[in-house]
Amino acid sequence: MVTTSTLVGNPYQQDCPTRRILDRIGDKWTVLIVGALGDDAVRFSELRRRIQGISQKMLTQTLRSLEEDGLVSRTVTAQVPIKVEYALTDVGQSLRAPLKALEEWSIEHLGSVLDARIAHQEAGA
Amino acid sequence: MVTTSTLVGNPYQQDCPTRRILDRIGDKWTVLIVGALGDDAVRFSELRRRIQGISQKMLTQTLRSLEEDGLVSRTVTAQVPIKVEYALTDVGQSLRAPLKALEEWSIEHLGSVLDARIAHQEAGA
DNA sequence: CAGAATCCTCTGCGATACTG
DNA sequence: CAGTATCGCAGAGGATTCTG
């Protein structure tokens, strides 16, 4: 016999896959980095340029955790000014599709969301 | 004449749709609430039961902001123990598809991510 | 160029207690 | 039952400075 608690209403357990992934990609920069990487290898400085407003610290930090999770690969080329390139791994690439879906939703519905926000604001006043 | 900076590498502007939406749904609870609402209207207490570990404060707060953005509707029924039900609006419903895609990605790739994490840990040691 | 290290601030969020 | 109000802390993350 099992307790009923886990069988009712399909609850989100503390450590369900959705939550674990959300904890990873749900931060401020991960999604943007994955988007900025795209198909090819990109240098650190170029990434920084593509993602407006990201600090060097957060770019490094987020890239490290993406690498740790096998979503991004890091390639160092020892030359005069050192070159470090980042690229999405296969798993990282596979994340692009769902994120793209989210991006399209954003573009399609942002207007409606902003309208609702203003309407709500006026109603509250 | 425009500066070239915004034309190179398709950068993520500070206020692009993706970022604005990310700021909204990228928090700890929004996605889980949308998932927990699903098709039908759900009472406050039931929501709390479905989303394990959410505090009453964050549930209220996140529901408020979702309502403000027109993603969730709030219906009060004045009866002896007051009843308040929340439901996704049409726009809110439309968000389910992209989130579902993300959830499926989670389920499919969580294992690989965890493996990579362990492998990386061992390599680092 | 690509970072590591340090400091410091701001705020997300939990814990707790009270209300209609 | 469905909230509101207040307190407090841990941690995210920015700014700055220093290195190979």
PDB file of C-alpha atoms (C1' of nucleotides) in Angstrom:
ATOM      1  CA  MET A   1       0.000   0.000   0.000  1.00  0.00           C
ATOM      2  CA  VAL A   2       1.186   3.464  -0.842  1.00  0.00           C
ATOM      3  CA  THR A   3       0.210   6.742   0.629  1.00  0.00           C
ATOM      4  CA  THR A   4      -2.189   8.707  -1.493  1.00  0.00           C
ATOM      5  CA  SER A   5      -0.274  11.948  -1.281  1.00  0.00           C
ATOM      6  CA  THR A   6       1.927  11.361  -4.273  1.00  0.00           C
ATOM      7  CA  LEU A   7      -0.893  10.071  -6.404  1.00  0.00           C
ATOM      8  CA  VAL A   8      -3.224  13.010  -6.211  1.00  0.00           C
ATOM      9  CA  GLY A   9      -3.042  15.933  -8.578  1.00  0.00           C
ATOM     10  CA  ASN A  10       0.294  15.043 -10.093  1.00  0.00           C
ATOM     11  CA  PRO A  11       2.282  17.244  -7.734  1.00  0.00           C
ATOM     12  CA  TYR A  12       5.684  18.682  -8.450  1.00  0.00           C
ATOM     13  CA  GLN A  13       8.037  16.819  -6.181  1.00  0.00           C
ATOM     14  CA  GLN A  14      10.979  18.691  -4.802  1.00  0.00           C
ATOM     15  CA  ASP A  15      13.390  16.851  -7.050  1.00  0.00           C
ATOM     16  CA  CYS A  16      11.385  16.082 -10.159  1.00  0.00           C
ATOM     17  CA  PRO A  17      13.212  16.478 -13.498  1.00  0.00           C
ATOM     18  CA  THR A  18      11.384  19.664 -14.310  1.00  0.00           C
ATOM     19  CA  ARG A  19      12.558  21.312 -11.133  1.00  0.00           C
ATOM     20  CA  ARG A  20      16.106  20.137 -11.410  1.00  0.00           C
ATOM     21  CA  ILE A  21      16.451  21.456 -14.921  1.00  0.00           C
ATOM     22  CA  LEU A  22      14.656  24.639 -13.992  1.00  0.00           C
ATOM     23  CA  ASP A  23      17.157  25.236 -11.255  1.00  0.00           C
ATOM     24  CA  ARG A  24      19.863  25.030 -13.870  1.00  0.00           C
ATOM     25  CA  ILE A  25      18.520  26.893 -16.847  1.00  0.00           C
ATOM     26  CA  GLY A  26      16.181  29.136 -14.909  1.00  0.00           C
ATOM     27  CA  ASP A  27      18.875  31.566 -13.921  1.00  0.00           C
ATOM     28  CA  LYS A  28      19.462  34.941 -15.453  1.00  0.00           C
ATOM     29  CA  TRP A  29      22.013  34.054 -18.125  1.00  0.00           C
ATOM     30  CA  THR A  30      21.981  30.370 -19.130  1.00  0.00           C
ATOM     31  CA  VAL A  31      19.274  30.649 -21.738  1.00  0.00           C
ATOM     32  CA  LEU A  32      20.866  33.701 -23.289  1.00  0.00           C
ATOM     33  CA  ILE A  33      24.233  32.024 -23.538  1.00  0.00           C
ATOM     34  CA  VAL A  34      22.782  28.959 -25.219  1.00  0.00           C
ATOM     35  CA  GLY A  35      21.001  31.251 -27.636  1.00  0.00           C
ATOM     36  CA  ALA A  36      24.115  33.287 -28.302  1.00  0.00           C
ATOM     37  CA  LEU A  37      26.213  30.212 -29.018  1.00  0.00           C
ATOM     38  CA  GLY A  38      24.025  28.900 -31.775  1.00  0.00           C
ATOM     39  CA  ASP A  39      25.650  26.683 -34.362  1.00  0.00           C
ATOM     40  CA  ASP A  40      29.294  27.569 -34.221  1.00  0.00           C
ATOM     41  CA  ALA A  41      32.137  28.010 -31.778  1.00  0.00           C
ATOM     42  CA  VAL A  42      32.289  31.450 -30.248  1.00  0.00           C
ATOM     43  CA  ARG A  43      35.086  33.202 -28.429  1.00  0.00           C
ATOM     44  CA  PHE A  44      34.726  34.491 -24.925  1.00  0.00           C
ATOM     45  CA  SER A  45      34.962  38.125 -25.905  1.00  0.00           C
ATOM     46  CA  GLU A  46      32.535  37.656 -28.760  1.00  0.00           C
ATOM     47  CA  LEU A  47      30.019  36.040 -26.419  1.00  0.00           C
ATOM     48  CA  ARG A  48      30.339  38.969 -24.128  1.00  0.00           C
ATOM     49  CA  ARG A  49      29.605  41.298 -26.979  1.00  0.00           C
ATOM     50  CA  ARG A  50      26.576  39.320 -28.074  1.00  0.00           C
ATOM     51  CA  ILE A  51      25.008  39.201 -24.677  1.00  0.00           C
ATOM     52  CA  GLN A  52      24.557  42.778 -23.767  1.00  0.00           C
ATOM     53  CA  GLY A  53      25.022  43.580 -20.114  1.00  0.00           C
ATOM     54  CA  ILE A  54      26.525  40.333 -18.905  1.00  0.00           C
ATOM     55  CA  SER A  55      29.479  40.741 -16.581  1.00  0.00           C
ATOM     56  CA  GLN A  56      32.701  38.870 -17.092  1.00  0.00           C
ATOM     57  CA  LYS A  57      32.140  37.056 -13.849  1.00  0.00           C
ATOM     58  CA  MET A  58      28.706  35.747 -14.716  1.00  0.00           C
ATOM     59  CA  LEU A  59      29.726  34.758 -18.220  1.00  0.00           C
ATOM     60  CA  THR A  60      32.615  32.715 -16.878  1.00  0.00           C
ATOM     61  CA  GLN A  61      30.584  31.253 -14.075  1.00  0.00           C
ATOM     62  CA  THR A  62      27.645  30.253 -16.237  1.00  0.00           C
ATOM     63  CA  LEU A  63      29.887  28.811 -18.934  1.00  0.00           C
ATOM     64  CA  ARG A  64      31.623  26.719 -16.288  1.00  0.00           C
ATOM     65  CA  SER A  65      28.391  25.231 -15.050  1.00  0.00           C
ATOM     66  CA  LEU A  66      27.199  24.601 -18.593  1.00  0.00           C
ATOM     67  CA  GLU A  67      30.455  22.819 -19.271  1.00  0.00           C
ATOM     68  CA  GLU A  68      30.096  20.829 -16.085  1.00  0.00           C
ATOM     69  CA  ASP A  69      26.675  19.680 -17.242  1.00  0.00           C
ATOM     70  CA  GLY A  70      27.966  18.652 -20.631  1.00  0.00           C
ATOM     71  CA  LEU A  71      25.995  21.260 -22.514  1.00  0.00           C
ATOM     72  CA  VAL A  72      28.941  23.314 -23.669  1.00  0.00           C
ATOM     73  CA  SER A  73      32.476  22.407 -24.715  1.00  0.00           C
ATOM     74  CA  ARG A  74      35.516  24.571 -24.149  1.00  0.00           C
ATOM     75  CA  THR A  75      38.474  24.653 -26.517  1.00  0.00           C
ATOM     76  CA  VAL A  76      41.694  26.472 -25.755  1.00  0.00           C
ATOM     77  CA  THR A  77      44.068  27.478 -28.499  1.00  0.00           C
ATOM     78  CA  ALA A  78      47.471  28.521 -27.228  1.00  0.00           C
ATOM     79  CA  GLN A  79      48.486  31.433 -29.391  1.00  0.00           C
ATOM     80  CA  VAL A  80      49.784  34.880 -28.743  1.00  0.00           C
ATOM     81  CA  PRO A  81      46.610  36.371 -27.518  1.00  0.00           C
ATOM     82  CA  ILE A  82      45.137  33.179 -26.111  1.00  0.00           C
ATOM     83  CA  LYS A  83      41.957  31.995 -27.780  1.00  0.00           C
ATOM     84  CA  VAL A  84      39.169  30.166 -25.991  1.00  0.00           C
ATOM     85  CA  GLU A  85      36.151  29.017 -27.889  1.00  0.00           C
ATOM     86  CA  TYR A  86      32.881  27.727 -26.579  1.00  0.00           C
ATOM     87  CA  ALA A  87      30.390  25.621 -28.466  1.00  0.00           C
ATOM     88  CA  LEU A  88      27.237  23.709 -27.737  1.00  0.00           C
ATOM     89  CA  THR A  89      27.602  19.962 -27.409  1.00  0.00           C
ATOM     90  CA  ASP A  90      25.017  17.664 -28.961  1.00  0.00           C
ATOM     91  CA  VAL A  91      22.985  17.745 -25.794  1.00  0.00           C
ATOM     92  CA  GLY A  92      23.336  21.495 -25.682  1.00  0.00           C
ATOM     93  CA  GLN A  93      22.157  21.703 -29.270  1.00  0.00           C
ATOM     94  CA  SER A  94      19.121  19.645 -28.405  1.00  0.00           C
ATOM     95  CA  LEU A  95      18.128  22.294 -25.911  1.00  0.00           C
ATOM     96  CA  ARG A  96      17.853  24.902 -28.607  1.00  0.00           C
ATOM     97  CA  ALA A  97      14.542  23.650 -29.975  1.00  0.00           C
ATOM     98  CA  PRO A  98      12.513  23.986 -26.762  1.00  0.00           C
ATOM     99  CA  LEU A  99      14.150  27.312 -26.033  1.00  0.00           C
ATOM    100  CA  LYS A 100      13.351  28.479 -29.525  1.00  0.00           C
ATOM    101  CA  ALA A 101       9.724  27.614 -28.879  1.00  0.00           C
ATOM    102  CA  LEU A 102       9.816  29.768 -25.796  1.00  0.00           C
ATOM    103  CA  GLU A 103      11.425  32.598 -27.691  1.00  0.00           C
ATOM    104  CA  GLU A 104       8.728  32.486 -30.315  1.00  0.00           C
ATOM    105  CA  TRP A 105       6.105  32.560 -27.637  1.00  0.00           C
ATOM    106  CA  SER A 106       7.790  35.639 -26.186  1.00  0.00           C
ATOM    107  CA  ILE A 107       7.767  37.459 -29.462  1.00  0.00           C
ATOM    108  CA  GLU A 108       4.176  36.538 -30.137  1.00  0.00           C
ATOM    109  CA  HIS A 109       2.727  37.338 -26.739  1.00  0.00           C
ATOM    110  CA  LEU A 110       4.897  39.993 -25.200  1.00  0.00           C
ATOM    111  CA  GLY A 111       2.579  42.706 -26.499  1.00  0.00           C
ATOM    112  CA  SER A 112      -0.451  41.113 -24.951  1.00  0.00           C
ATOM    113  CA  VAL A 113       1.351  40.701 -21.651  1.00  0.00           C
ATOM    114  CA  LEU A 114       2.427  44.316 -21.605  1.00  0.00           C
ATOM    115  CA  ASP A 115      -1.098  45.447 -22.459  1.00  0.00           C
ATOM    116  CA  ALA A 116      -2.522  43.379 -19.652  1.00  0.00           C
ATOM    117  CA  ARG A 117       0.006  44.855 -17.290  1.00  0.00           C
ATOM    118  CA  ILE A 118      -1.000  48.393 -18.178  1.00  0.00           C
ATOM    119  CA  ALA A 119      -4.708  47.587 -18.035  1.00  0.00           C
ATOM    120  CA  HIS A 120      -4.273  46.064 -14.622  1.00  0.00           C
ATOM    121  CA  GLN A 121      -2.333  49.071 -13.477  1.00  0.00           C
ATOM    122  CA  GLU A 122      -5.059  51.467 -14.578  1.00  0.00           C
ATOM    123  CA  ALA A 123      -7.772  49.355 -13.027  1.00  0.00           C
ATOM    124  CA  GLY A 124      -5.895  49.327  -9.773  1.00  0.00           C
ATOM    125  CA  ALA A 125      -5.590  53.108  -9.782  1.00  0.00           C
TER     126      ALA A 125
ATOM    127  CA  MET B   1      23.688  56.034 -40.609  1.00  0.00           C
ATOM    128  CA  VAL B   2      23.551  53.547 -37.829  1.00  0.00           C
ATOM    129  CA  THR B   3      26.270  52.210 -35.649  1.00  0.00           C
ATOM    130  CA  THR B   4      27.305  48.703 -36.530  1.00  0.00           C
ATOM    131  CA  SER B   5      27.197  47.429 -32.987  1.00  0.00           C
ATOM    132  CA  THR B   6      23.570  46.373 -33.048  1.00  0.00           C
ATOM    133  CA  LEU B   7      23.854  44.706 -36.414  1.00  0.00           C
ATOM    134  CA  VAL B   8      26.631  42.274 -35.667  1.00  0.00           C
ATOM    135  CA  GLY B   9      26.019  38.843 -34.219  1.00  0.00           C
ATOM    136  CA  ASN B  10      22.358  39.327 -33.405  1.00  0.00           C
ATOM    137  CA  PRO B  11      23.000  40.372 -29.819  1.00  0.00           C
ATOM    138  CA  TYR B  12      20.544  40.079 -27.008  1.00  0.00           C
ATOM    139  CA  GLN B  13      19.512  43.620 -26.266  1.00  0.00           C
ATOM    140  CA  GLN B  14      18.766  44.528 -22.714  1.00  0.00           C
ATOM    141  CA  ASP B  15      15.057  44.757 -23.392  1.00  0.00           C
ATOM    142  CA  CYS B  16      14.459  42.229 -26.148  1.00  0.00           C
ATOM    143  CA  PRO B  17      11.290  40.109 -25.857  1.00  0.00           C
ATOM    144  CA  THR B  18      13.226  37.045 -24.817  1.00  0.00           C
ATOM    145  CA  ARG B  19      14.760  38.823 -21.887  1.00  0.00           C
ATOM    146  CA  ARG B  20      11.597  40.479 -20.763  1.00  0.00           C
ATOM    147  CA  ILE B  21       9.718  37.212 -20.734  1.00  0.00           C
ATOM    148  CA  LEU B  22      12.632  35.441 -19.121  1.00  0.00           C
ATOM    149  CA  ASP B  23      12.587  37.944 -16.319  1.00  0.00           C
ATOM    150  CA  ARG B  24       8.987  37.011 -15.739  1.00  0.00           C
ATOM    151  CA  ILE B  25       8.864  33.260 -16.115  1.00  0.00           C
ATOM    152  CA  GLY B  26      12.465  32.644 -15.154  1.00  0.00           C
ATOM    153  CA  ASP B  27      11.817  32.823 -11.460  1.00  0.00           C
ATOM    154  CA  LYS B  28      11.590  29.891  -9.121  1.00  0.00           C
ATOM    155  CA  TRP B  29       7.826  29.290  -9.181  1.00  0.00           C
ATOM    156  CA  THR B  30       6.070  30.696 -12.250  1.00  0.00           C
ATOM    157  CA  VAL B  31       6.650  27.716 -14.485  1.00  0.00           C
ATOM    158  CA  LEU B  32       5.552  25.292 -11.798  1.00  0.00           C
ATOM    159  CA  ILE B  33       2.357  27.206 -11.157  1.00  0.00           C
ATOM    160  CA  VAL B  34       1.465  27.279 -14.822  1.00  0.00           C
ATOM    161  CA  GLY B  35       2.088  23.554 -14.950  1.00  0.00           C
ATOM    162  CA  ALA B  36       0.067  22.904 -11.835  1.00  0.00           C
ATOM    163  CA  LEU B  37      -2.902  24.857 -13.122  1.00  0.00           C
ATOM    164  CA  GLY B  38      -3.325  22.868 -16.283  1.00  0.00           C
ATOM    165  CA  ASP B  39      -6.768  22.794 -17.823  1.00  0.00           C
ATOM    166  CA  ASP B  40      -9.116  23.580 -15.018  1.00  0.00           C
ATOM    167  CA  ALA B  41      -9.648  26.055 -12.214  1.00  0.00           C
ATOM    168  CA  VAL B  42      -7.754  25.216  -9.069  1.00  0.00           C
ATOM    169  CA  ARG B  43      -8.204  26.463  -5.553  1.00  0.00           C
ATOM    170  CA  PHE B  44      -5.448  28.189  -3.669  1.00  0.00           C
ATOM    171  CA  SER B  45      -5.031  25.417  -1.144  1.00  0.00           C
ATOM    172  CA  GLU B  46      -5.034  22.770  -3.844  1.00  0.00           C
ATOM    173  CA  LEU B  47      -2.329  24.614  -5.734  1.00  0.00           C
ATOM    174  CA  ARG B  48      -0.274  24.699  -2.622  1.00  0.00           C
ATOM    175  CA  ARG B  49      -0.657  20.976  -2.268  1.00  0.00           C
ATOM    176  CA  ARG B  50       0.312  20.335  -5.844  1.00  0.00           C
ATOM    177  CA  ILE B  51       3.450  22.418  -5.737  1.00  0.00           C
ATOM    178  CA  GLN B  52       5.496  20.844  -3.051  1.00  0.00           C
ATOM    179  CA  GLY B  53       7.534  23.213  -0.971  1.00  0.00           C
ATOM    180  CA  ILE B  54       6.081  26.502  -2.136  1.00  0.00           C
ATOM    181  CA  SER B  55       5.424  28.962   0.629  1.00  0.00           C
ATOM    182  CA  GLN B  56       2.102  30.673   0.974  1.00  0.00           C
ATOM    183  CA  LYS B  57       3.791  33.986   0.382  1.00  0.00           C
ATOM    184  CA  MET B  58       5.402  33.022  -2.899  1.00  0.00           C
ATOM    185  CA  LEU B  59       2.274  31.326  -4.168  1.00  0.00           C
ATOM    186  CA  THR B  60       0.246  34.476  -3.569  1.00  0.00           C
ATOM    187  CA  GLN B  61       2.921  36.746  -4.925  1.00  0.00           C
ATOM    188  CA  THR B  62       3.521  34.764  -8.099  1.00  0.00           C
ATOM    189  CA  LEU B  63      -0.190  34.345  -8.742  1.00  0.00           C
ATOM    190  CA  ARG B  64      -0.607  38.102  -8.422  1.00  0.00           C
ATOM    191  CA  SER B  65       2.029  38.823 -10.998  1.00  0.00           C
ATOM    192  CA  LEU B  66       0.630  36.184 -13.318  1.00  0.00           C
ATOM    193  CA  GLU B  67      -2.774  37.791 -12.969  1.00  0.00           C
ATOM    194  CA  GLU B  68      -1.276  41.194 -13.615  1.00  0.00           C
ATOM    195  CA  ASP B  69       0.209  39.897 -16.841  1.00  0.00           C
ATOM    196  CA  GLY B  70      -3.073  38.407 -17.968  1.00  0.00           C
ATOM    197  CA  LEU B  71      -1.850  34.835 -17.791  1.00  0.00           C
ATOM    198  CA  VAL B  72      -4.039  33.753 -14.915  1.00  0.00           C
ATOM    199  CA  SER B  73      -7.570  34.662 -13.883  1.00  0.00           C
ATOM    200  CA  ARG B  74      -8.803  34.820 -10.309  1.00  0.00           C
ATOM    201  CA  THR B  75     -12.366  33.995  -9.313  1.00  0.00           C
ATOM    202  CA  VAL B  76     -13.704  34.560  -5.833  1.00  0.00           C
ATOM    203  CA  THR B  77     -16.770  32.727  -4.591  1.00  0.00           C
ATOM    204  CA  ALA B  78     -18.183  34.209  -1.428  1.00  0.00           C
ATOM    205  CA  GLN B  79     -19.252  31.252   0.611  1.00  0.00           C
ATOM    206  CA  VAL B  80     -18.754  30.134   4.163  1.00  0.00           C
ATOM    207  CA  PRO B  81     -15.165  29.112   3.810  1.00  0.00           C
ATOM    208  CA  ILE B  82     -14.301  31.518   1.047  1.00  0.00           C
ATOM    209  CA  LYS B  83     -13.321  29.929  -2.241  1.00  0.00           C
ATOM    210  CA  VAL B  84     -10.801  31.406  -4.626  1.00  0.00           C
ATOM    211  CA  GLU B  85     -10.027  29.664  -7.856  1.00  0.00           C
ATOM    212  CA  TYR B  86      -7.245  30.311 -10.293  1.00  0.00           C
ATOM    213  CA  ALA B  87      -7.190  29.326 -13.939  1.00  0.00           C
ATOM    214  CA  LEU B  88      -5.032  29.948 -16.956  1.00  0.00           C
ATOM    215  CA  THR B  89      -6.343  32.501 -19.430  1.00  0.00           C
ATOM    216  CA  ASP B  90      -6.092  31.848 -23.140  1.00  0.00           C
ATOM    217  CA  VAL B  91      -2.696  33.475 -23.236  1.00  0.00           C
ATOM    218  CA  GLY B  92      -1.670  31.481 -20.200  1.00  0.00           C
ATOM    219  CA  GLN B  93      -2.827  28.306 -21.898  1.00  0.00           C
ATOM    220  CA  SER B  94      -0.733  29.164 -24.924  1.00  0.00           C
ATOM    221  CA  LEU B  95       2.323  29.139 -22.722  1.00  0.00           C
ATOM    222  CA  ARG B  96       1.818  25.523 -21.840  1.00  0.00           C
ATOM    223  CA  ALA B  97       3.039  24.159 -25.154  1.00  0.00           C
ATOM    224  CA  PRO B  98       6.544  25.666 -25.044  1.00  0.00           C
ATOM    225  CA  LEU B  99       6.842  24.800 -21.376  1.00  0.00           C
ATOM    226  CA  LYS B 100       5.779  21.275 -22.124  1.00  0.00           C
ATOM    227  CA  ALA B 101       8.544  21.066 -24.696  1.00  0.00           C
ATOM    228  CA  LEU B 102      10.991  22.119 -22.034  1.00  0.00           C
ATOM    229  CA  GLU B 103       9.627  19.574 -19.610  1.00  0.00           C
ATOM    230  CA  GLU B 104      10.047  16.815 -22.135  1.00  0.00           C
ATOM    231  CA  TRP B 105      13.596  17.897 -22.740  1.00  0.00           C
ATOM    232  CA  SER B 106      14.196  17.718 -18.999  1.00  0.00           C
ATOM    233  CA  ILE B 107      12.888  14.205 -18.739  1.00  0.00           C
ATOM    234  CA  GLU B 108      14.848  13.079 -21.742  1.00  0.00           C
ATOM    235  CA  HIS B 109      18.176  14.655 -20.899  1.00  0.00           C
ATOM    236  CA  LEU B 110      18.346  14.939 -17.145  1.00  0.00           C
ATOM    237  CA  GLY B 111      20.174  11.644 -16.910  1.00  0.00           C
ATOM    238  CA  SER B 112      22.823  12.723 -19.366  1.00  0.00           C
ATOM    239  CA  VAL B 113      23.272  15.998 -17.539  1.00  0.00           C
ATOM    240  CA  LEU B 114      23.692  14.274 -14.209  1.00  0.00           C
ATOM    241  CA  ASP B 115      26.181  11.825 -15.710  1.00  0.00           C
ATOM    242  CA  ALA B 116      28.205  14.667 -17.167  1.00  0.00           C
ATOM    243  CA  ARG B 117      28.193  16.368 -13.811  1.00  0.00           C
ATOM    244  CA  ILE B 118      29.569  13.308 -12.061  1.00  0.00           C
ATOM    245  CA  ALA B 119      32.141  12.678 -14.775  1.00  0.00           C
ATOM    246  CA  HIS B 120      33.318  16.241 -14.524  1.00  0.00           C
ATOM    247  CA  GLN B 121      33.517  15.963 -10.775  1.00  0.00           C
ATOM    248  CA  GLU B 122      35.674  12.861 -10.955  1.00  0.00           C
ATOM    249  CA  ALA B 123      37.912  14.358 -13.600  1.00  0.00           C
ATOM    250  CA  GLY B 124      38.405  17.409 -11.451  1.00  0.00           C
ATOM    251  CA  ALA B 125      39.365  15.298  -8.442  1.00  0.00           C
TER     252      ALA B 125
ATOM    253  C1'  DC C   1      42.562  37.750 -24.408  1.00  0.00           C
ATOM    254  C1'  DA C   2      40.488  35.128 -20.894  1.00  0.00           C
ATOM    255  C1'  DG C   3      40.168  34.595 -16.813  1.00  0.00           C
ATOM    256  C1'  DA C   4      40.562  34.435 -11.009  1.00  0.00           C
ATOM    257  C1'  DA C   5      39.781  36.804  -6.534  1.00  0.00           C
ATOM    258  C1'  DT C   6      37.674  39.981  -3.568  1.00  0.00           C
ATOM    259  C1'  DC C   7      34.228  43.066  -1.888  1.00  0.00           C
ATOM    260  C1'  DC C   8      29.715  44.711  -1.443  1.00  0.00           C
ATOM    261  C1'  DT C   9      24.901  45.426  -2.472  1.00  0.00           C
ATOM    262  C1'  DC C  10      20.390  44.216  -3.369  1.00  0.00           C
ATOM    263  C1'  DT C  11      16.488  41.144  -3.237  1.00  0.00           C
ATOM    264  C1'  DG C  12      14.286  36.615  -3.513  1.00  0.00           C
ATOM    265  C1'  DC C  13      12.304  34.026  -0.545  1.00  0.00           C
ATOM    266  C1'  DG C  14      11.399  31.456   3.697  1.00  0.00           C
ATOM    267  C1'  DA C  15       9.570  31.745   8.613  1.00  0.00           C
ATOM    268  C1'  DT C  16       6.403  33.556  11.520  1.00  0.00           C
ATOM    269  C1'  DA C  17       2.411  35.902  13.182  1.00  0.00           C
ATOM    270  C1'  DC C  18      -2.074  38.209  12.423  1.00  0.00           C
ATOM    271  C1'  DT C  19      -6.936  39.073   9.795  1.00  0.00           C
ATOM    272  C1'  DG C  20     -11.741  38.873   7.202  1.00  0.00           C
TER     273       DG C  20
ATOM    274  C1'  DC D   1      -9.877  29.332   3.520  1.00  0.00           C
ATOM    275  C1'  DA D   2      -7.170  32.726   1.577  1.00  0.00           C
ATOM    276  C1'  DG D   3      -4.851  35.820   2.301  1.00  0.00           C
ATOM    277  C1'  DT D   4      -1.558  40.448   4.331  1.00  0.00           C
ATOM    278  C1'  DA D   5       2.456  42.257   7.003  1.00  0.00           C
ATOM    279  C1'  DT D   6       6.993  42.147   8.944  1.00  0.00           C
ATOM    280  C1'  DC D   7      11.588  40.354   9.767  1.00  0.00           C
ATOM    281  C1'  DG D   8      15.796  38.404   8.446  1.00  0.00           C
ATOM    282  C1'  DC D   9      19.151  35.934   5.980  1.00  0.00           C
ATOM    283  C1'  DA D  10      21.634  33.518   2.113  1.00  0.00           C
ATOM    284  C1'  DG D  11      22.991  33.900  -2.067  1.00  0.00           C
ATOM    285  C1'  DA D  12      22.864  35.957  -6.872  1.00  0.00           C
ATOM    286  C1'  DG D  13      25.296  38.895  -9.177  1.00  0.00           C
ATOM    287  C1'  DG D  14      27.627  43.650 -10.301  1.00  0.00           C
ATOM    288  C1'  DA D  15      32.041  46.521  -9.933  1.00  0.00           C
ATOM    289  C1'  DT D  16      36.723  46.490  -9.451  1.00  0.00           C
ATOM    290  C1'  DT D  17      41.364  44.899  -9.360  1.00  0.00           C
ATOM    291  C1'  DC D  18      45.018  41.627 -10.466  1.00  0.00           C
ATOM    292  C1'  DT D  19      47.317  37.614 -13.444  1.00  0.00           C
ATOM    293  C1'  DG D  20      49.283  34.114 -17.239  1.00  0.00           C
TER     294       DG D  20
END
